[in-house]
Amino acid sequence: MNKLLLTTALAALISTSAMAQSTVVTTTGTGHAAAVQIEPEYRTKIRTYVTEHKVRPVQQKIVVGQPVPREVELEAVPADWGPSLTKYRYVYSGERVMLVDPSTRTVVQEIE
């Protein structure tokens, strides 16, 4: 019985890993400090969007893993950045796009 349970759990883990490799955006970690992995072509698309739309950078220092100050307005993530990112908001700071978890206002990823 235990061997069957272990085999089933291992098979589920392997199939989950295979699916995660085929996604464009992968979230790793747990809680509000989870890191978001973004494929290079989407990073380029994001940087191009910010440049073309002349997004104004905020003056406050924004750091991954820290909450964004309440006075900083969070921007909605455009749909063409990918469906896995639309749950986030973003802030443009110091020529970097920072993805923010809107429920905690915590920066989860810096896009250089």
PDB file of C-alpha atoms in Angstrom:
ATOM      1  CA  MET A   1       0.000   0.000   0.000  1.00  0.00           C
ATOM      2  CA  ASN A   2       2.752   2.463   0.936  1.00  0.00           C
ATOM      3  CA  LYS A   3       4.705   1.532  -2.192  1.00  0.00           C
ATOM      4  CA  LEU A   4       1.641   2.203  -4.356  1.00  0.00           C
ATOM      5  CA  LEU A   5       1.075   5.563  -2.664  1.00  0.00           C
ATOM      6  CA  LEU A   6       4.722   6.529  -3.142  1.00  0.00           C
ATOM      7  CA  THR A   7       4.640   5.516  -6.827  1.00  0.00           C
ATOM      8  CA  THR A   8       1.455   7.526  -7.412  1.00  0.00           C
ATOM      9  CA  ALA A   9       2.913  10.596  -5.700  1.00  0.00           C
ATOM     10  CA  LEU A  10       6.115  10.304  -7.738  1.00  0.00           C
ATOM     11  CA  ALA A  11       4.154  10.033 -11.001  1.00  0.00           C
ATOM     12  CA  ALA A  12       2.134  13.147 -10.095  1.00  0.00           C
ATOM     13  CA  LEU A  13       5.313  15.054  -9.296  1.00  0.00           C
ATOM     14  CA  ILE A  14       6.929  14.098 -12.601  1.00  0.00           C
ATOM     15  CA  SER A  15       3.863  15.069 -14.646  1.00  0.00           C
ATOM     16  CA  THR A  16       3.584  18.398 -12.795  1.00  0.00           C
ATOM     17  CA  SER A  17       7.251  19.153 -13.497  1.00  0.00           C
ATOM     18  CA  ALA A  18       6.771  18.400 -17.182  1.00  0.00           C
ATOM     19  CA  MET A  19       3.830  20.806 -17.389  1.00  0.00           C
ATOM     20  CA  ALA A  20       5.710  23.552 -15.540  1.00  0.00           C
ATOM     21  CA  GLN A  21       8.532  23.386 -18.076  1.00  0.00           C
ATOM     22  CA  SER A  22       6.135  24.132 -20.932  1.00  0.00           C
ATOM     23  CA  THR A  23       4.711  27.308 -19.393  1.00  0.00           C
ATOM     24  CA  VAL A  24       5.955  30.785 -20.256  1.00  0.00           C
ATOM     25  CA  VAL A  25       5.735  32.094 -16.688  1.00  0.00           C
ATOM     26  CA  THR A  26       6.559  29.962 -13.667  1.00  0.00           C
ATOM     27  CA  THR A  27       6.096  30.999 -10.050  1.00  0.00           C
ATOM     28  CA  THR A  28       8.487  29.454  -7.559  1.00  0.00           C
ATOM     29  CA  GLY A  29       8.477  29.649  -3.782  1.00  0.00           C
ATOM     30  CA  THR A  30       5.620  30.167  -1.393  1.00  0.00           C
ATOM     31  CA  GLY A  31       3.771  33.067   0.123  1.00  0.00           C
ATOM     32  CA  HIS A  32       4.288  36.704  -0.838  1.00  0.00           C
ATOM     33  CA  ALA A  33       7.996  36.271  -1.585  1.00  0.00           C
ATOM     34  CA  ALA A  34       7.437  33.895  -4.517  1.00  0.00           C
ATOM     35  CA  ALA A  35       9.695  34.615  -7.495  1.00  0.00           C
ATOM     36  CA  VAL A  36       8.239  34.862 -10.979  1.00  0.00           C
ATOM     37  CA  GLN A  37      10.356  33.471 -13.811  1.00  0.00           C
ATOM     38  CA  ILE A  38       9.690  35.183 -17.142  1.00  0.00           C
ATOM     39  CA  GLU A  39      10.961  33.980 -20.513  1.00  0.00           C
ATOM     40  CA  PRO A  40      13.378  36.376 -22.311  1.00  0.00           C
ATOM     41  CA  GLU A  41      10.983  37.219 -25.169  1.00  0.00           C
ATOM     42  CA  TYR A  42       8.349  38.359 -22.651  1.00  0.00           C
ATOM     43  CA  ARG A  43      10.964  40.437 -20.794  1.00  0.00           C
ATOM     44  CA  THR A  44      11.695  42.206 -24.086  1.00  0.00           C
ATOM     45  CA  LYS A  45       7.966  42.733 -24.717  1.00  0.00           C
ATOM     46  CA  ILE A  46       7.560  44.248 -21.240  1.00  0.00           C
ATOM     47  CA  ARG A  47      10.527  46.623 -21.633  1.00  0.00           C
ATOM     48  CA  THR A  48       9.263  47.661 -25.080  1.00  0.00           C
ATOM     49  CA  TYR A  49       5.793  48.378 -23.670  1.00  0.00           C
ATOM     50  CA  VAL A  50       7.168  50.594 -20.899  1.00  0.00           C
ATOM     51  CA  THR A  51       9.366  52.505 -23.375  1.00  0.00           C
ATOM     52  CA  GLU A  52       6.692  52.952 -26.058  1.00  0.00           C
ATOM     53  CA  HIS A  53       4.013  54.019 -23.564  1.00  0.00           C
ATOM     54  CA  LYS A  54       6.428  56.397 -21.811  1.00  0.00           C
ATOM     55  CA  VAL A  55       5.531  55.056 -18.368  1.00  0.00           C
ATOM     56  CA  ARG A  56       6.712  57.556 -15.763  1.00  0.00           C
ATOM     57  CA  PRO A  57       9.096  56.074 -13.194  1.00  0.00           C
ATOM     58  CA  VAL A  58       8.334  56.513  -9.502  1.00  0.00           C
ATOM     59  CA  GLN A  59      10.857  58.385  -7.381  1.00  0.00           C
ATOM     60  CA  GLN A  60      10.779  56.040  -4.371  1.00  0.00           C
ATOM     61  CA  LYS A  61      13.277  53.199  -4.075  1.00  0.00           C
ATOM     62  CA  ILE A  62      11.453  49.944  -4.827  1.00  0.00           C
ATOM     63  CA  VAL A  63      13.029  46.661  -3.681  1.00  0.00           C
ATOM     64  CA  VAL A  64      12.130  43.020  -4.402  1.00  0.00           C
ATOM     65  CA  GLY A  65      10.606  41.363  -1.356  1.00  0.00           C
ATOM     66  CA  GLN A  66       9.529  44.668   0.194  1.00  0.00           C
ATOM     67  CA  PRO A  67       6.101  46.322   0.063  1.00  0.00           C
ATOM     68  CA  VAL A  68       5.567  49.284  -2.237  1.00  0.00           C
ATOM     69  CA  PRO A  69       4.642  52.457  -0.297  1.00  0.00           C
ATOM     70  CA  ARG A  70       0.897  53.232  -0.249  1.00  0.00           C
ATOM     71  CA  GLU A  71       1.413  56.569  -2.031  1.00  0.00           C
ATOM     72  CA  VAL A  72       2.836  54.778  -5.101  1.00  0.00           C
ATOM     73  CA  GLU A  73       0.162  53.965  -7.694  1.00  0.00           C
ATOM     74  CA  LEU A  74       0.272  50.395  -9.009  1.00  0.00           C
ATOM     75  CA  GLU A  75      -0.318  50.018 -12.755  1.00  0.00           C
ATOM     76  CA  ALA A  76      -2.401  47.188 -14.241  1.00  0.00           C
ATOM     77  CA  VAL A  77      -0.425  44.606 -16.210  1.00  0.00           C
ATOM     78  CA  PRO A  78      -1.473  44.645 -19.891  1.00  0.00           C
ATOM     79  CA  ALA A  79      -2.975  41.409 -21.241  1.00  0.00           C
ATOM     80  CA  ASP A  80      -0.245  41.043 -23.891  1.00  0.00           C
ATOM     81  CA  TRP A  81       2.339  40.464 -21.124  1.00  0.00           C
ATOM     82  CA  GLY A  82       0.730  37.034 -20.761  1.00  0.00           C
ATOM     83  CA  PRO A  83      -2.237  35.637 -18.831  1.00  0.00           C
ATOM     84  CA  SER A  84      -0.034  34.421 -15.977  1.00  0.00           C
ATOM     85  CA  LEU A  85       1.056  37.987 -15.201  1.00  0.00           C
ATOM     86  CA  THR A  86      -2.326  39.731 -15.272  1.00  0.00           C
ATOM     87  CA  LYS A  87      -2.889  38.920 -11.596  1.00  0.00           C
ATOM     88  CA  TYR A  88       0.005  41.260 -10.764  1.00  0.00           C
ATOM     89  CA  ARG A  89       0.416  45.016 -10.945  1.00  0.00           C
ATOM     90  CA  TYR A  90       3.623  46.811 -11.827  1.00  0.00           C
ATOM     91  CA  VAL A  91       5.701  49.839 -10.945  1.00  0.00           C
ATOM     92  CA  TYR A  92       8.393  51.404 -13.124  1.00  0.00           C
ATOM     93  CA  SER A  93      11.356  52.414 -10.973  1.00  0.00           C
ATOM     94  CA  GLY A  94      14.963  53.197 -11.899  1.00  0.00           C
ATOM     95  CA  GLU A  95      14.560  51.857 -15.464  1.00  0.00           C
ATOM     96  CA  ARG A  96      13.254  48.567 -14.082  1.00  0.00           C
ATOM     97  CA  VAL A  97       9.783  47.123 -14.100  1.00  0.00           C
ATOM     98  CA  MET A  98       8.805  45.680 -10.737  1.00  0.00           C
ATOM     99  CA  LEU A  99       5.961  43.138 -10.564  1.00  0.00           C
ATOM    100  CA  VAL A 100       3.840  43.619  -7.463  1.00  0.00           C
ATOM    101  CA  ASP A 101       1.376  41.329  -5.709  1.00  0.00           C
ATOM    102  CA  PRO A 102      -1.607  43.710  -5.353  1.00  0.00           C
ATOM    103  CA  SER A 103      -3.025  41.959  -2.279  1.00  0.00           C
ATOM    104  CA  THR A 104       0.122  42.616  -0.215  1.00  0.00           C
ATOM    105  CA  ARG A 105       1.773  45.348  -2.363  1.00  0.00           C
ATOM    106  CA  THR A 106       4.957  43.259  -2.143  1.00  0.00           C
ATOM    107  CA  VAL A 107       7.405  43.316  -5.065  1.00  0.00           C
ATOM    108  CA  VAL A 108       7.752  39.743  -6.344  1.00  0.00           C
ATOM    109  CA  GLN A 109      10.023  40.236  -9.377  1.00  0.00           C
ATOM    110  CA  GLU A 110      12.323  42.791 -10.972  1.00  0.00           C
ATOM    111  CA  ILE A 111      12.378  42.843 -14.760  1.00  0.00           C
ATOM    112  CA  GLU A 112      15.673  44.300 -15.920  1.00  0.00           C
TER     113      GLU A 112
END
